[in-house]
XYZ file of C-alpha atoms in Angstrom:
172
model
C 53.096 35.657 -16.028
C 53.878 39.323 -16.042
C 51.769 41.988 -14.352
C 50.169 43.311 -17.558
C 48.909 39.852 -18.556
C 47.518 39.268 -15.068
C 45.756 42.631 -15.183
C 44.208 41.924 -18.607
C 43.141 38.462 -17.456
C 41.470 39.933 -14.370
C 39.637 42.550 -16.447
C 38.422 39.859 -18.856
C 37.100 37.717 -16.009
C 35.314 40.701 -14.497
C 33.709 41.542 -17.843
C 32.520 37.970 -18.340
C 31.132 37.790 -14.809
C 29.090 40.915 -15.515
C 27.351 39.259 -18.482
C 24.617 37.470 -16.561
C 21.566 39.587 -17.475
C 19.826 38.167 -20.607
C 17.790 41.363 -21.059
C 20.978 43.127 -22.173
C 20.408 41.561 -25.612
C 17.589 43.907 -26.541
C 14.669 42.987 -24.365
C 14.482 39.326 -25.406
C 13.958 38.192 -21.806
C 10.427 39.552 -21.211
C 10.540 38.297 -17.630
C 11.304 34.703 -18.648
C 14.554 34.543 -16.720
C 12.814 32.841 -13.793
C 13.955 29.350 -12.970
C 12.026 26.294 -14.188
C 10.241 25.814 -10.873
C 8.674 29.259 -11.172
C 7.652 28.844 -14.819
C 6.501 25.240 -14.558
C 9.048 24.007 -17.081
C 10.264 20.435 -16.766
C 13.998 19.860 -16.678
C 14.758 16.295 -17.811
C 16.400 14.120 -15.170
C 15.387 16.323 -12.238
C 12.671 16.091 -9.611
C 10.457 18.240 -11.866
C 10.548 15.456 -14.512
C 7.880 12.937 -13.442
C 9.586 10.201 -15.484
C 13.014 10.578 -13.863
C 14.732 8.401 -11.293
C 15.248 11.494 -9.115
C 11.505 12.161 -9.128
C 10.853 8.542 -8.131
C 13.386 8.703 -5.296
C 12.403 12.080 -3.880
C 8.777 12.762 -4.826
C 7.353 9.232 -4.872
C 9.727 7.710 -2.305
C 12.064 4.786 -2.829
C 12.037 3.166 0.635
C 9.697 1.739 3.200
C 10.491 1.084 6.846
C 9.660 -1.945 8.980
C 9.042 -2.647 12.642
C 11.502 -4.707 14.719
C 11.785 -8.312 13.470
C 8.902 -7.739 11.044
C 8.454 -8.106 7.320
C 4.782 -7.137 7.218
C 3.927 -3.852 5.546
C 2.512 -1.032 7.636
C -0.367 1.068 6.229
C 2.155 3.868 5.601
C 4.371 1.460 3.660
C 1.385 0.243 1.634
C 0.465 3.815 0.679
C 4.008 4.544 -0.448
C 4.212 1.270 -2.389
C 0.898 2.033 -4.108
C 2.521 5.266 -5.322
C 5.575 3.323 -6.469
C 3.338 0.899 -8.359
C 1.502 3.757 -10.108
C 4.854 5.256 -11.108
C 6.255 1.937 -12.325
C 3.069 1.190 -14.301
C 3.279 4.622 -15.945
C 7.023 4.284 -16.703
C 7.359 0.885 -18.339
C 10.954 1.514 -19.424
C 12.253 0.771 -15.927
C 12.873 -2.384 -13.965
C 13.644 -2.428 -10.262
C 15.756 -4.249 -7.731
C 14.198 -4.312 -4.285
C 16.853 -4.348 -1.582
C 15.941 -5.798 1.805
C 17.848 -4.503 4.842
C 17.905 -5.111 8.587
C 19.349 -3.356 11.615
C 22.562 -4.553 13.261
C 20.815 -6.570 15.970
C 20.846 -10.338 15.480
C 23.083 -12.691 13.541
C 24.202 -12.182 9.978
C 22.186 -15.191 8.800
C 19.014 -14.084 10.584
C 19.253 -10.584 9.136
C 19.889 -11.846 5.593
C 16.719 -13.960 5.853
C 14.771 -11.033 7.351
C 15.982 -8.692 4.594
C 14.853 -11.246 1.999
C 11.389 -11.459 3.584
C 11.129 -7.668 3.560
C 12.166 -7.423 -0.092
C 9.705 -10.207 -0.990
C 6.893 -8.398 0.848
C 7.545 -5.261 -1.207
C 7.792 -7.211 -4.453
C 4.559 -9.080 -3.741
C 2.735 -5.846 -2.957
C 3.958 -4.169 -6.161
C 2.894 -7.225 -8.175
C -0.542 -7.096 -6.498
C -0.788 -3.511 -7.767
C -0.194 -4.531 -11.376
C 3.581 -4.271 -11.744
C 4.836 -7.207 -13.833
C 6.807 -9.659 -11.720
C 9.390 -9.928 -14.516
C 10.313 -6.273 -13.911
C 11.174 -6.844 -10.238
C 14.144 -8.567 -8.630
C 14.938 -8.905 -4.945
C 18.195 -8.960 -3.027
C 18.916 -9.052 0.686
C 21.806 -7.245 2.299
C 20.763 -8.041 5.852
C 22.726 -5.789 8.176
C 25.669 -5.347 5.768
C 24.671 -1.917 4.360
C 23.398 0.276 7.191
C 22.341 3.863 6.563
C 23.034 4.803 10.164
C 25.669 3.339 12.451
C 24.943 3.635 16.147
C 23.454 1.494 18.863
C 20.281 3.542 19.281
C 16.711 2.937 18.164
C 16.790 6.057 15.960
C 19.531 4.417 13.882
C 17.977 0.964 13.932
C 14.711 2.389 12.549
C 16.436 3.777 9.449
C 18.207 0.485 8.789
C 15.026 -1.658 8.887
C 14.027 -0.927 5.330
C 13.390 -2.044 1.778
C 14.627 0.183 -1.026
C 13.323 0.103 -4.607
C 16.280 0.816 -6.890
C 15.395 1.618 -10.494
C 17.243 0.372 -13.539
C 16.607 1.522 -17.098
C 15.534 -1.099 -19.595
C 13.093 -3.951 -19.704
C 14.412 -7.304 -18.536
C 13.198 -10.478 -20.168
C-alpha cells in the first residue's frame, strides 16, 4: 500500500470514529442517548430481560450450596429455590437440568451418590413449589466438575453445590 492510500485510509477511520454523537442529525436525540439501564428499557437476552437465561443465572441465582456430606437444603438455599420456582412457573417455555456436585473429598462413587442426592433435593423442592416434575431432570457429576481446585475449605464450599441449568423448550 502506498503512502497516499494509507493516509486516506487513516483520515477515513478518524472521520468515522468521530461520528458517535446522535444529536448531530438535527436534534433527534433529545437526551435519549442514555443506555438501557438508565432509561429502563429491556434488552432481550440480557440481565434486564426478566425472561432471559442471563437474568435467571445472575438476578435469580442458578446455584445453591450445601454443607459437608449433606444433601439437605439450608434456609438460604430454600429461599433461592423459591425464587427459581417463581421464575420457572412464570417462564413455562424452559425446562431445567439440575446438576449435583460434590467437593474432591471422598471416593468417586460416594461423591456421585451425594451429587445425586443434592440434585434430587433441589428437584423435589422445586416440584413442591409448583414446578412440573416433567420439566426437571437431574444429573450427578460428583467431584468431576469442580469450580475451584485447591485443598482448602474455601474451594470445597464452592464445589458442594447444585446448579439449575435452563434449556429452552418443553419436554414431554
